[in-house]
Amino acid sequence: MVKYIFVYCIFVFTASCSVSTLKRNEDFKTWRNTNKIKVLATTEIIADLVRKIGGDHIDVISIIGGDLNPHSYEIVKGDGEKIDIADVIFANGLSLEHSASMRYQLERHRNTIYLGDDVMKRHPEMILRVDNQVDPHIWMDVVIWRECIDPIVSSLSILDEKHSLDYLNMGEIAKGILSLQNIKMKDKLGSIPDNKRYLVTSHDAFNYFVRRYFATDGESDWKKRVNAIQGLAPDEQISPLEIIKVVDYVLAHNVSVIFPEQNLSQDSLNKVVDSCKKKGSDVSLSSEMLYGDTMGGNTYIGMLDSNTEVIYGNLLK
């Protein structure tokens, strides 16, 4: 029986759905009128994890939906009401949600939980810094994202003590599923030949990913395996110097494929490819996109699987 329950939980955990604007509006109406615990997440990536732990005892919606950039998202009409009536807000923290309006709203709420900040307090060695800035993209490393489960379980249990055992049990199931996901990704991506295991993307969202899944055992210099045309927070203002830097990297490491991200412009990456070709490189731009800051309608597991398959398939060509 336990086996069947676990398989069912995996199915629920990995089932995906598309989040349209209409659906988001309908979800908000249901959420606003529910008698369950009202949980607000800043991103859909966080909301997905919280749903798996809270189950039917809670209702969860996110502030930042679709393909919107969580780094620069500004509060819009309707967000204030969501924040006011939420029983708890789960945010990524680590300066991901860094717009002035978002920071103000999160800080003024009576019960905002910053998952990344919690992980950094308990495991500072897990958190990366890029150019003296904390890298907020912790969901790209399944082992680190697994560490976000305990603060979610704890917060929900405080709000709803009578279902605390359920939250604890679902949290343990989620940990098991994420542990299996981590092994699956490490095995697959680790099988890519060493000379092909280089990742060039639109922006600096894949540092945690590369450190966990591209570096060989004992390899400390994992940074050599990743490069991006934009920094931690994507900005449309890309200088010629940044393009030259990526071109030099592609040529130096004989990179064969560059990966665009689903919610970011490909214009600068096309310039990189054109410049490389003029210098004799056969690098190409992948026709399949990666998910960095968004999930594109997938679940978290679905997003990871998609990224893994796209990277594996393209780098082995």
PDB file of C-alpha atoms in Angstrom:
ATOM      1  CA  MET A   1       0.000   0.000   0.000  1.00  0.00           C
ATOM      2  CA  VAL A   2       2.817   2.419   0.896  1.00  0.00           C
ATOM      3  CA  LYS A   3       4.339   1.796  -2.550  1.00  0.00           C
ATOM      4  CA  TYR A   4       1.103   2.774  -4.309  1.00  0.00           C
ATOM      5  CA  ILE A   5       0.705   5.892  -2.184  1.00  0.00           C
ATOM      6  CA  PHE A   6       4.259   6.908  -3.034  1.00  0.00           C
ATOM      7  CA  VAL A   7       3.673   6.350  -6.771  1.00  0.00           C
ATOM      8  CA  TYR A   8       0.458   8.383  -6.567  1.00  0.00           C
ATOM      9  CA  CYS A   9       2.316  11.194  -4.818  1.00  0.00           C
ATOM     10  CA  ILE A  10       4.959  11.168  -7.568  1.00  0.00           C
ATOM     11  CA  PHE A  11       2.179  11.502 -10.144  1.00  0.00           C
ATOM     12  CA  VAL A  12       0.628  14.416  -8.274  1.00  0.00           C
ATOM     13  CA  PHE A  13       4.036  15.981  -7.735  1.00  0.00           C
ATOM     14  CA  THR A  14       5.010  15.862 -11.406  1.00  0.00           C
ATOM     15  CA  ALA A  15       1.667  16.531 -13.154  1.00  0.00           C
ATOM     16  CA  SER A  16       1.822  19.789 -15.081  1.00  0.00           C
ATOM     17  CA  CYS A  17      -0.712  22.452 -16.008  1.00  0.00           C
ATOM     18  CA  SER A  18      -0.741  25.660 -18.013  1.00  0.00           C
ATOM     19  CA  VAL A  19      -1.357  28.907 -16.145  1.00  0.00           C
ATOM     20  CA  SER A  20      -3.167  31.378 -18.408  1.00  0.00           C
ATOM     21  CA  THR A  21      -4.227  34.886 -17.412  1.00  0.00           C
ATOM     22  CA  LEU A  22      -7.868  33.768 -17.297  1.00  0.00           C
ATOM     23  CA  LYS A  23      -7.010  30.840 -15.075  1.00  0.00           C
ATOM     24  CA  ARG A  24      -4.956  33.083 -12.795  1.00  0.00           C
ATOM     25  CA  ASN A  25      -7.947  35.403 -12.381  1.00  0.00           C
ATOM     26  CA  GLU A  26     -10.228  32.470 -11.625  1.00  0.00           C
ATOM     27  CA  ASP A  27      -7.682  31.078  -9.177  1.00  0.00           C
ATOM     28  CA  PHE A  28      -7.554  34.424  -7.384  1.00  0.00           C
ATOM     29  CA  LYS A  29     -11.343  34.549  -6.977  1.00  0.00           C
ATOM     30  CA  THR A  30     -11.348  31.036  -5.526  1.00  0.00           C
ATOM     31  CA  TRP A  31      -8.360  31.795  -3.312  1.00  0.00           C
ATOM     32  CA  ARG A  32      -9.850  35.037  -2.001  1.00  0.00           C
ATOM     33  CA  ASN A  33     -13.053  33.280  -0.921  1.00  0.00           C
ATOM     34  CA  THR A  34     -11.571  30.067   0.434  1.00  0.00           C
ATOM     35  CA  ASN A  35     -11.833  28.959   4.060  1.00  0.00           C
ATOM     36  CA  LYS A  36      -8.492  27.206   3.743  1.00  0.00           C
ATOM     37  CA  ILE A  37      -5.123  28.749   4.588  1.00  0.00           C
ATOM     38  CA  LYS A  38      -4.359  31.427   2.005  1.00  0.00           C
ATOM     39  CA  VAL A  39      -0.779  30.989   0.829  1.00  0.00           C
ATOM     40  CA  LEU A  40       0.872  33.477  -1.500  1.00  0.00           C
ATOM     41  CA  ALA A  41       4.120  32.661  -3.283  1.00  0.00           C
ATOM     42  CA  THR A  42       6.180  35.207  -5.158  1.00  0.00           C
ATOM     43  CA  THR A  43       6.915  32.814  -8.056  1.00  0.00           C
ATOM     44  CA  GLU A  44       5.273  29.764  -9.576  1.00  0.00           C
ATOM     45  CA  ILE A  45       8.412  27.750  -8.843  1.00  0.00           C
ATOM     46  CA  ILE A  46       7.838  28.342  -5.127  1.00  0.00           C
ATOM     47  CA  ALA A  47       4.076  27.870  -5.418  1.00  0.00           C
ATOM     48  CA  ASP A  48       4.609  24.457  -7.024  1.00  0.00           C
ATOM     49  CA  LEU A  49       6.658  23.212  -4.074  1.00  0.00           C
ATOM     50  CA  VAL A  50       4.259  24.629  -1.481  1.00  0.00           C
ATOM     51  CA  ARG A  51       1.277  22.959  -3.187  1.00  0.00           C
ATOM     52  CA  LYS A  52       2.927  19.571  -2.925  1.00  0.00           C
ATOM     53  CA  ILE A  53       3.442  20.007   0.814  1.00  0.00           C
ATOM     54  CA  GLY A  54       0.148  21.694   1.683  1.00  0.00           C
ATOM     55  CA  GLY A  55      -2.128  19.518  -0.432  1.00  0.00           C
ATOM     56  CA  ASP A  56      -5.848  20.010   0.049  1.00  0.00           C
ATOM     57  CA  HIS A  57      -5.400  21.880   3.327  1.00  0.00           C
ATOM     58  CA  ILE A  58      -4.253  25.098   1.658  1.00  0.00           C
ATOM     59  CA  ASP A  59      -4.913  27.282  -1.373  1.00  0.00           C
ATOM     60  CA  VAL A  60      -1.854  28.674  -3.171  1.00  0.00           C
ATOM     61  CA  ILE A  61      -1.451  31.346  -5.820  1.00  0.00           C
ATOM     62  CA  SER A  62       1.597  33.262  -7.012  1.00  0.00           C
ATOM     63  CA  ILE A  63       2.226  36.955  -7.518  1.00  0.00           C
ATOM     64  CA  ILE A  64       4.546  36.607 -10.513  1.00  0.00           C
ATOM     65  CA  GLY A  65       3.044  34.404 -13.192  1.00  0.00           C
ATOM     66  CA  GLY A  66       3.708  33.395 -16.763  1.00  0.00           C
ATOM     67  CA  ASP A  67       6.992  34.502 -18.303  1.00  0.00           C
ATOM     68  CA  LEU A  68       7.427  37.629 -16.181  1.00  0.00           C
ATOM     69  CA  ASN A  69      10.893  38.413 -14.867  1.00  0.00           C
ATOM     70  CA  PRO A  70      10.977  37.915 -11.060  1.00  0.00           C
ATOM     71  CA  HIS A  71      14.111  40.045 -10.701  1.00  0.00           C
ATOM     72  CA  SER A  72      12.473  43.261 -11.837  1.00  0.00           C
ATOM     73  CA  TYR A  73       8.772  42.586 -11.251  1.00  0.00           C
ATOM     74  CA  GLU A  74       6.939  45.631  -9.863  1.00  0.00           C
ATOM     75  CA  ILE A  75       3.721  45.368  -7.882  1.00  0.00           C
ATOM     76  CA  VAL A  76       0.630  45.992 -10.039  1.00  0.00           C
ATOM     77  CA  LYS A  77      -3.035  46.611  -9.342  1.00  0.00           C
ATOM     78  CA  GLY A  78      -4.527  43.673  -7.454  1.00  0.00           C
ATOM     79  CA  ASP A  79      -1.260  42.467  -5.930  1.00  0.00           C
ATOM     80  CA  GLY A  80      -1.789  44.592  -2.827  1.00  0.00           C
ATOM     81  CA  GLU A  81      -5.068  42.844  -2.045  1.00  0.00           C
ATOM     82  CA  LYS A  82      -3.430  39.438  -2.373  1.00  0.00           C
ATOM     83  CA  ILE A  83      -0.655  40.457  -0.008  1.00  0.00           C
ATOM     84  CA  ASP A  84      -3.072  41.977   2.512  1.00  0.00           C
ATOM     85  CA  ILE A  85      -5.225  38.873   2.886  1.00  0.00           C
ATOM     86  CA  ALA A  86      -2.508  36.199   2.613  1.00  0.00           C
ATOM     87  CA  ASP A  87      -1.936  34.191   5.787  1.00  0.00           C
ATOM     88  CA  VAL A  88       1.649  33.569   4.766  1.00  0.00           C
ATOM     89  CA  ILE A  89       3.908  34.626   1.886  1.00  0.00           C
ATOM     90  CA  PHE A  90       6.741  32.411   0.685  1.00  0.00           C
ATOM     91  CA  ALA A  91       9.452  34.353  -1.157  1.00  0.00           C
ATOM     92  CA  ASN A  92      12.733  33.207  -2.641  1.00  0.00           C
ATOM     93  CA  GLY A  93      14.768  35.935  -0.975  1.00  0.00           C
ATOM     94  CA  LEU A  94      18.527  36.279  -1.646  1.00  0.00           C
ATOM     95  CA  SER A  95      17.554  39.523  -3.416  1.00  0.00           C
ATOM     96  CA  LEU A  96      15.646  37.777  -6.218  1.00  0.00           C
ATOM     97  CA  GLU A  97      12.576  39.945  -5.635  1.00  0.00           C
ATOM     98  CA  HIS A  98      14.535  43.187  -5.595  1.00  0.00           C
ATOM     99  CA  SER A  99      12.253  45.817  -7.117  1.00  0.00           C
ATOM    100  CA  ALA A 100      11.414  48.612  -4.656  1.00  0.00           C
ATOM    101  CA  SER A 101       7.664  47.970  -4.673  1.00  0.00           C
ATOM    102  CA  MET A 102       8.036  44.221  -4.202  1.00  0.00           C
ATOM    103  CA  ARG A 103      10.556  44.589  -1.387  1.00  0.00           C
ATOM    104  CA  TYR A 104       8.297  47.062   0.409  1.00  0.00           C
ATOM    105  CA  GLN A 105       5.233  44.817   0.199  1.00  0.00           C
ATOM    106  CA  LEU A 106       7.085  41.704   1.333  1.00  0.00           C
ATOM    107  CA  GLU A 107       8.742  43.493   4.239  1.00  0.00           C
ATOM    108  CA  ARG A 108       5.512  45.015   5.510  1.00  0.00           C
ATOM    109  CA  HIS A 109       3.621  41.705   5.593  1.00  0.00           C
ATOM    110  CA  ARG A 110       3.278  40.105   9.019  1.00  0.00           C
ATOM    111  CA  ASN A 111       4.369  36.645   7.872  1.00  0.00           C
ATOM    112  CA  THR A 112       6.802  36.578   4.954  1.00  0.00           C
ATOM    113  CA  ILE A 113       9.138  33.576   4.818  1.00  0.00           C
ATOM    114  CA  TYR A 114      12.289  34.009   2.716  1.00  0.00           C
ATOM    115  CA  LEU A 115      13.226  30.466   1.774  1.00  0.00           C
ATOM    116  CA  GLY A 116      16.640  31.235   0.334  1.00  0.00           C
ATOM    117  CA  ASP A 117      17.617  33.371   3.305  1.00  0.00           C
ATOM    118  CA  ASP A 118      16.644  30.508   5.599  1.00  0.00           C
ATOM    119  CA  VAL A 119      18.862  28.108   3.637  1.00  0.00           C
ATOM    120  CA  MET A 120      21.749  30.567   3.716  1.00  0.00           C
ATOM    121  CA  LYS A 121      21.532  30.838   7.512  1.00  0.00           C
ATOM    122  CA  ARG A 122      21.634  27.067   7.927  1.00  0.00           C
ATOM    123  CA  HIS A 123      23.998  26.216   5.046  1.00  0.00           C
ATOM    124  CA  PRO A 124      26.021  29.281   4.016  1.00  0.00           C
ATOM    125  CA  GLU A 125      28.427  27.038   2.102  1.00  0.00           C
ATOM    126  CA  MET A 126      25.658  26.184  -0.373  1.00  0.00           C
ATOM    127  CA  ILE A 127      25.081  29.761  -1.506  1.00  0.00           C
ATOM    128  CA  LEU A 128      27.023  31.163  -4.456  1.00  0.00           C
ATOM    129  CA  ARG A 129      28.201  34.703  -5.052  1.00  0.00           C
ATOM    130  CA  VAL A 130      28.802  36.158  -8.496  1.00  0.00           C
ATOM    131  CA  ASP A 131      30.719  39.440  -8.763  1.00  0.00           C
ATOM    132  CA  ASN A 132      30.160  39.968  -5.024  1.00  0.00           C
ATOM    133  CA  GLN A 133      26.396  39.484  -5.393  1.00  0.00           C
ATOM    134  CA  VAL A 134      24.434  36.610  -3.898  1.00  0.00           C
ATOM    135  CA  ASP A 135      23.118  34.308  -6.616  1.00  0.00           C
ATOM    136  CA  PRO A 136      19.384  33.751  -5.939  1.00  0.00           C
ATOM    137  CA  HIS A 137      18.813  30.901  -8.450  1.00  0.00           C
ATOM    138  CA  ILE A 138      18.890  28.135  -5.843  1.00  0.00           C
ATOM    139  CA  TRP A 139      16.048  26.152  -7.475  1.00  0.00           C
ATOM    140  CA  MET A 140      18.533  25.110 -10.178  1.00  0.00           C
ATOM    141  CA  ASP A 141      20.217  22.796  -7.677  1.00  0.00           C
ATOM    142  CA  VAL A 142      17.732  20.169  -6.505  1.00  0.00           C
ATOM    143  CA  VAL A 143      19.767  19.433  -3.369  1.00  0.00           C
ATOM    144  CA  ILE A 144      19.521  23.071  -2.262  1.00  0.00           C
ATOM    145  CA  TRP A 145      15.851  23.371  -3.243  1.00  0.00           C
ATOM    146  CA  ARG A 146      15.166  20.334  -1.077  1.00  0.00           C
ATOM    147  CA  GLU A 147      16.394  22.396   1.885  1.00  0.00           C
ATOM    148  CA  CYS A 148      13.430  24.768   1.370  1.00  0.00           C
ATOM    149  CA  ILE A 149      10.956  22.059   2.385  1.00  0.00           C
ATOM    150  CA  ASP A 150      11.521  22.252   6.145  1.00  0.00           C
ATOM    151  CA  PRO A 151      10.723  25.976   6.532  1.00  0.00           C
ATOM    152  CA  ILE A 152       7.548  25.457   4.474  1.00  0.00           C
ATOM    153  CA  VAL A 153       6.494  22.507   6.647  1.00  0.00           C
ATOM    154  CA  SER A 154       7.246  24.480   9.806  1.00  0.00           C
ATOM    155  CA  SER A 155       5.331  27.582   8.703  1.00  0.00           C
ATOM    156  CA  LEU A 156       2.246  25.657   7.587  1.00  0.00           C
ATOM    157  CA  SER A 157       2.266  23.605  10.784  1.00  0.00           C
ATOM    158  CA  ILE A 158       2.257  26.754  12.914  1.00  0.00           C
ATOM    159  CA  LEU A 159      -0.706  28.141  10.992  1.00  0.00           C
ATOM    160  CA  ASP A 160      -2.588  24.839  10.954  1.00  0.00           C
ATOM    161  CA  GLU A 161      -1.451  22.661  13.831  1.00  0.00           C
ATOM    162  CA  LYS A 162      -4.144  20.014  13.413  1.00  0.00           C
ATOM    163  CA  HIS A 163      -2.739  19.066   9.996  1.00  0.00           C
ATOM    164  CA  SER A 164       0.926  19.345  10.981  1.00  0.00           C
ATOM    165  CA  LEU A 165       1.490  15.596  10.612  1.00  0.00           C
ATOM    166  CA  ASP A 166       0.149  15.742   7.058  1.00  0.00           C
ATOM    167  CA  TYR A 167       2.536  18.567   6.212  1.00  0.00           C
ATOM    168  CA  LEU A 168       5.415  16.651   7.744  1.00  0.00           C
ATOM    169  CA  ASN A 169       4.580  13.489   5.802  1.00  0.00           C
ATOM    170  CA  MET A 170       4.136  15.286   2.485  1.00  0.00           C
ATOM    171  CA  GLY A 171       7.366  17.145   3.130  1.00  0.00           C
ATOM    172  CA  GLU A 172       9.207  13.846   3.578  1.00  0.00           C
ATOM    173  CA  ILE A 173       7.682  12.484   0.378  1.00  0.00           C
ATOM    174  CA  ALA A 174       8.741  15.634  -1.455  1.00  0.00           C
ATOM    175  CA  LYS A 175      12.276  15.240  -0.132  1.00  0.00           C
ATOM    176  CA  GLY A 176      12.391  11.678  -1.425  1.00  0.00           C
ATOM    177  CA  ILE A 177      11.151  12.670  -4.853  1.00  0.00           C
ATOM    178  CA  LEU A 178      13.657  15.511  -5.132  1.00  0.00           C
ATOM    179  CA  SER A 179      16.474  13.215  -4.021  1.00  0.00           C
ATOM    180  CA  LEU A 180      15.582  10.793  -6.827  1.00  0.00           C
ATOM    181  CA  GLN A 181      15.365  13.687  -9.290  1.00  0.00           C
ATOM    182  CA  ASN A 182      18.833  14.850  -8.283  1.00  0.00           C
ATOM    183  CA  ILE A 183      20.317  11.382  -8.864  1.00  0.00           C
ATOM    184  CA  LYS A 184      18.601  11.078 -12.237  1.00  0.00           C
ATOM    185  CA  MET A 185      19.909  14.440 -13.436  1.00  0.00           C
ATOM    186  CA  LYS A 186      23.421  13.865 -12.107  1.00  0.00           C
ATOM    187  CA  ASP A 187      23.662  10.485 -13.818  1.00  0.00           C
ATOM    188  CA  LYS A 188      22.400  11.741 -17.169  1.00  0.00           C
ATOM    189  CA  LEU A 189      24.259  15.047 -17.361  1.00  0.00           C
ATOM    190  CA  GLY A 190      27.401  13.515 -15.881  1.00  0.00           C
ATOM    191  CA  SER A 191      27.529  11.107 -18.827  1.00  0.00           C
ATOM    192  CA  ILE A 192      28.132  13.959 -21.268  1.00  0.00           C
ATOM    193  CA  PRO A 193      31.789  13.828 -22.374  1.00  0.00           C
ATOM    194  CA  ASP A 194      34.059  16.174 -20.457  1.00  0.00           C
ATOM    195  CA  ASN A 195      35.046  18.188 -23.530  1.00  0.00           C
ATOM    196  CA  LYS A 196      31.384  18.905 -24.342  1.00  0.00           C
ATOM    197  CA  ARG A 197      30.209  19.755 -20.837  1.00  0.00           C
ATOM    198  CA  TYR A 198      30.090  23.548 -21.224  1.00  0.00           C
ATOM    199  CA  LEU A 199      26.933  25.625 -20.869  1.00  0.00           C
ATOM    200  CA  VAL A 200      26.392  29.046 -22.468  1.00  0.00           C
ATOM    201  CA  THR A 201      23.029  30.690 -21.797  1.00  0.00           C
ATOM    202  CA  SER A 202      21.148  33.975 -21.912  1.00  0.00           C
ATOM    203  CA  HIS A 203      21.771  35.030 -18.319  1.00  0.00           C
ATOM    204  CA  ASP A 204      23.536  33.879 -15.167  1.00  0.00           C
ATOM    205  CA  ALA A 205      20.778  31.546 -13.946  1.00  0.00           C
ATOM    206  CA  PHE A 206      22.673  28.252 -14.262  1.00  0.00           C
ATOM    207  CA  ASN A 207      25.621  28.561 -11.875  1.00  0.00           C
ATOM    208  CA  TYR A 208      24.064  26.268  -9.251  1.00  0.00           C
ATOM    209  CA  PHE A 209      23.002  23.878 -12.007  1.00  0.00           C
ATOM    210  CA  VAL A 210      26.506  23.610 -13.458  1.00  0.00           C
ATOM    211  CA  ARG A 211      28.189  23.302 -10.059  1.00  0.00           C
ATOM    212  CA  ARG A 212      25.936  20.343  -9.174  1.00  0.00           C
ATOM    213  CA  TYR A 213      25.477  18.570 -12.507  1.00  0.00           C
ATOM    214  CA  PHE A 214      28.423  19.469 -14.774  1.00  0.00           C
ATOM    215  CA  ALA A 215      31.392  19.415 -12.425  1.00  0.00           C
ATOM    216  CA  THR A 216      33.101  16.066 -12.022  1.00  0.00           C
ATOM    217  CA  ASP A 217      33.707  14.683  -8.547  1.00  0.00           C
ATOM    218  CA  GLY A 218      36.368  16.728  -6.847  1.00  0.00           C
ATOM    219  CA  GLU A 219      36.381  19.423  -9.543  1.00  0.00           C
ATOM    220  CA  SER A 220      36.507  22.751  -7.740  1.00  0.00           C
ATOM    221  CA  ASP A 221      36.878  24.951 -10.807  1.00  0.00           C
ATOM    222  CA  TRP A 222      33.325  24.409 -12.037  1.00  0.00           C
ATOM    223  CA  LYS A 223      33.062  28.081 -13.057  1.00  0.00           C
ATOM    224  CA  LYS A 224      34.994  27.353 -16.227  1.00  0.00           C
ATOM    225  CA  ARG A 225      32.040  25.284 -17.445  1.00  0.00           C
ATOM    226  CA  VAL A 226      29.407  28.052 -17.513  1.00  0.00           C
ATOM    227  CA  ASN A 227      29.059  31.420 -19.204  1.00  0.00           C
ATOM    228  CA  ALA A 228      26.203  33.806 -19.951  1.00  0.00           C
ATOM    229  CA  ILE A 229      25.735  36.976 -21.912  1.00  0.00           C
ATOM    230  CA  GLN A 230      23.858  38.725 -19.086  1.00  0.00           C
ATOM    231  CA  GLY A 231      24.346  38.820 -15.318  1.00  0.00           C
ATOM    232  CA  LEU A 232      22.238  37.523 -12.442  1.00  0.00           C
ATOM    233  CA  ALA A 233      19.357  39.874 -13.258  1.00  0.00           C
ATOM    234  CA  PRO A 234      18.740  39.994 -17.027  1.00  0.00           C
ATOM    235  CA  ASP A 235      18.939  43.481 -18.522  1.00  0.00           C
ATOM    236  CA  GLU A 236      18.221  44.446 -22.116  1.00  0.00           C
ATOM    237  CA  GLN A 237      21.278  46.770 -22.128  1.00  0.00           C
ATOM    238  CA  ILE A 238      24.001  44.427 -23.372  1.00  0.00           C
ATOM    239  CA  SER A 239      27.338  45.975 -24.265  1.00  0.00           C
ATOM    240  CA  PRO A 240      29.590  44.916 -27.172  1.00  0.00           C
ATOM    241  CA  LEU A 241      32.195  43.994 -24.560  1.00  0.00           C
ATOM    242  CA  GLU A 242      29.845  41.387 -23.052  1.00  0.00           C
ATOM    243  CA  ILE A 243      29.266  39.886 -26.487  1.00  0.00           C
ATOM    244  CA  ILE A 244      33.031  39.724 -27.128  1.00  0.00           C
ATOM    245  CA  LYS A 245      33.542  38.004 -23.762  1.00  0.00           C
ATOM    246  CA  VAL A 246      31.112  35.214 -24.655  1.00  0.00           C
ATOM    247  CA  VAL A 247      32.535  34.879 -28.183  1.00  0.00           C
ATOM    248  CA  ASP A 248      36.024  34.396 -26.713  1.00  0.00           C
ATOM    249  CA  TYR A 249      34.666  31.778 -24.282  1.00  0.00           C
ATOM    250  CA  VAL A 250      32.907  29.831 -27.062  1.00  0.00           C
ATOM    251  CA  LEU A 251      36.067  29.788 -29.175  1.00  0.00           C
ATOM    252  CA  ALA A 252      38.364  28.905 -26.263  1.00  0.00           C
ATOM    253  CA  HIS A 253      36.284  25.884 -25.207  1.00  0.00           C
ATOM    254  CA  ASN A 254      35.068  24.838 -28.653  1.00  0.00           C
ATOM    255  CA  VAL A 255      31.436  25.175 -27.522  1.00  0.00           C
ATOM    256  CA  SER A 256      29.061  23.666 -30.063  1.00  0.00           C
ATOM    257  CA  VAL A 257      25.668  24.915 -28.843  1.00  0.00           C
ATOM    258  CA  ILE A 258      24.387  28.068 -27.144  1.00  0.00           C
ATOM    259  CA  PHE A 259      21.084  27.886 -25.264  1.00  0.00           C
ATOM    260  CA  PRO A 260      18.462  30.650 -25.289  1.00  0.00           C
ATOM    261  CA  GLU A 261      16.091  31.020 -22.347  1.00  0.00           C
ATOM    262  CA  GLN A 262      12.356  30.807 -22.820  1.00  0.00           C
ATOM    263  CA  ASN A 263      11.462  34.284 -21.531  1.00  0.00           C
ATOM    264  CA  LEU A 264      14.446  36.299 -22.805  1.00  0.00           C
ATOM    265  CA  SER A 265      15.373  37.845 -26.158  1.00  0.00           C
ATOM    266  CA  GLN A 266      17.652  35.848 -28.475  1.00  0.00           C
ATOM    267  CA  ASP A 267      19.039  38.886 -30.321  1.00  0.00           C
ATOM    268  CA  SER A 268      22.353  39.084 -28.464  1.00  0.00           C
ATOM    269  CA  LEU A 269      22.867  35.323 -28.644  1.00  0.00           C
ATOM    270  CA  ASN A 270      22.398  35.487 -32.415  1.00  0.00           C
ATOM    271  CA  LYS A 271      25.124  38.149 -32.525  1.00  0.00           C
ATOM    272  CA  VAL A 272      27.411  35.815 -30.586  1.00  0.00           C
ATOM    273  CA  VAL A 273      26.742  32.951 -33.011  1.00  0.00           C
ATOM    274  CA  ASP A 274      27.331  35.195 -36.050  1.00  0.00           C
ATOM    275  CA  SER A 275      30.606  36.518 -34.613  1.00  0.00           C
ATOM    276  CA  CYS A 276      31.797  32.994 -33.790  1.00  0.00           C
ATOM    277  CA  LYS A 277      30.999  31.709 -37.272  1.00  0.00           C
ATOM    278  CA  LYS A 278      33.016  34.535 -38.813  1.00  0.00           C
ATOM    279  CA  LYS A 279      35.966  33.271 -36.756  1.00  0.00           C
ATOM    280  CA  GLY A 280      35.577  29.705 -38.012  1.00  0.00           C
ATOM    281  CA  SER A 281      33.418  28.190 -35.259  1.00  0.00           C
ATOM    282  CA  ASP A 282      30.519  25.857 -36.081  1.00  0.00           C
ATOM    283  CA  VAL A 283      28.557  26.849 -32.950  1.00  0.00           C
ATOM    284  CA  SER A 284      24.779  26.977 -33.320  1.00  0.00           C
ATOM    285  CA  LEU A 285      21.843  28.331 -31.346  1.00  0.00           C
ATOM    286  CA  SER A 286      19.636  25.606 -29.905  1.00  0.00           C
ATOM    287  CA  SER A 287      16.127  25.569 -31.362  1.00  0.00           C
ATOM    288  CA  GLU A 288      14.935  24.299 -27.976  1.00  0.00           C
ATOM    289  CA  MET A 289      14.915  26.735 -25.078  1.00  0.00           C
ATOM    290  CA  LEU A 290      15.854  26.426 -21.425  1.00  0.00           C
ATOM    291  CA  TYR A 291      13.833  27.575 -18.433  1.00  0.00           C
ATOM    292  CA  GLY A 292      15.764  29.817 -16.070  1.00  0.00           C
ATOM    293  CA  ASP A 293      13.570  32.119 -13.997  1.00  0.00           C
ATOM    294  CA  THR A 294      10.241  30.664 -15.143  1.00  0.00           C
ATOM    295  CA  MET A 295       8.682  27.232 -15.683  1.00  0.00           C
ATOM    296  CA  GLY A 296       6.700  27.887 -18.877  1.00  0.00           C
ATOM    297  CA  GLY A 297       3.582  26.157 -17.564  1.00  0.00           C
ATOM    298  CA  ASN A 298       5.511  23.118 -16.323  1.00  0.00           C
ATOM    299  CA  THR A 299       5.816  21.875 -12.793  1.00  0.00           C
ATOM    300  CA  TYR A 300       9.208  22.242 -11.135  1.00  0.00           C
ATOM    301  CA  ILE A 301      10.056  18.611 -11.937  1.00  0.00           C
ATOM    302  CA  GLY A 302       8.786  19.085 -15.497  1.00  0.00           C
ATOM    303  CA  MET A 303      10.969  22.157 -15.911  1.00  0.00           C
ATOM    304  CA  LEU A 304      14.052  20.302 -14.667  1.00  0.00           C
ATOM    305  CA  ASP A 305      13.340  17.333 -16.943  1.00  0.00           C
ATOM    306  CA  SER A 306      12.923  19.644 -19.923  1.00  0.00           C
ATOM    307  CA  ASN A 307      16.197  21.468 -19.238  1.00  0.00           C
ATOM    308  CA  THR A 308      18.020  18.183 -18.739  1.00  0.00           C
ATOM    309  CA  GLU A 309      16.755  16.655 -21.985  1.00  0.00           C
ATOM    310  CA  VAL A 310      17.413  19.810 -24.029  1.00  0.00           C
ATOM    311  CA  ILE A 311      20.960  20.176 -22.714  1.00  0.00           C
ATOM    312  CA  TYR A 312      21.789  16.467 -22.977  1.00  0.00           C
ATOM    313  CA  GLY A 313      20.371  16.098 -26.474  1.00  0.00           C
ATOM    314  CA  ASN A 314      22.087  19.185 -27.869  1.00  0.00           C
ATOM    315  CA  LEU A 315      25.512  18.702 -26.318  1.00  0.00           C
ATOM    316  CA  LEU A 316      25.723  15.129 -27.600  1.00  0.00           C
ATOM    317  CA  LYS A 317      25.020  16.084 -31.239  1.00  0.00           C
TER     318      LYS A 317
END
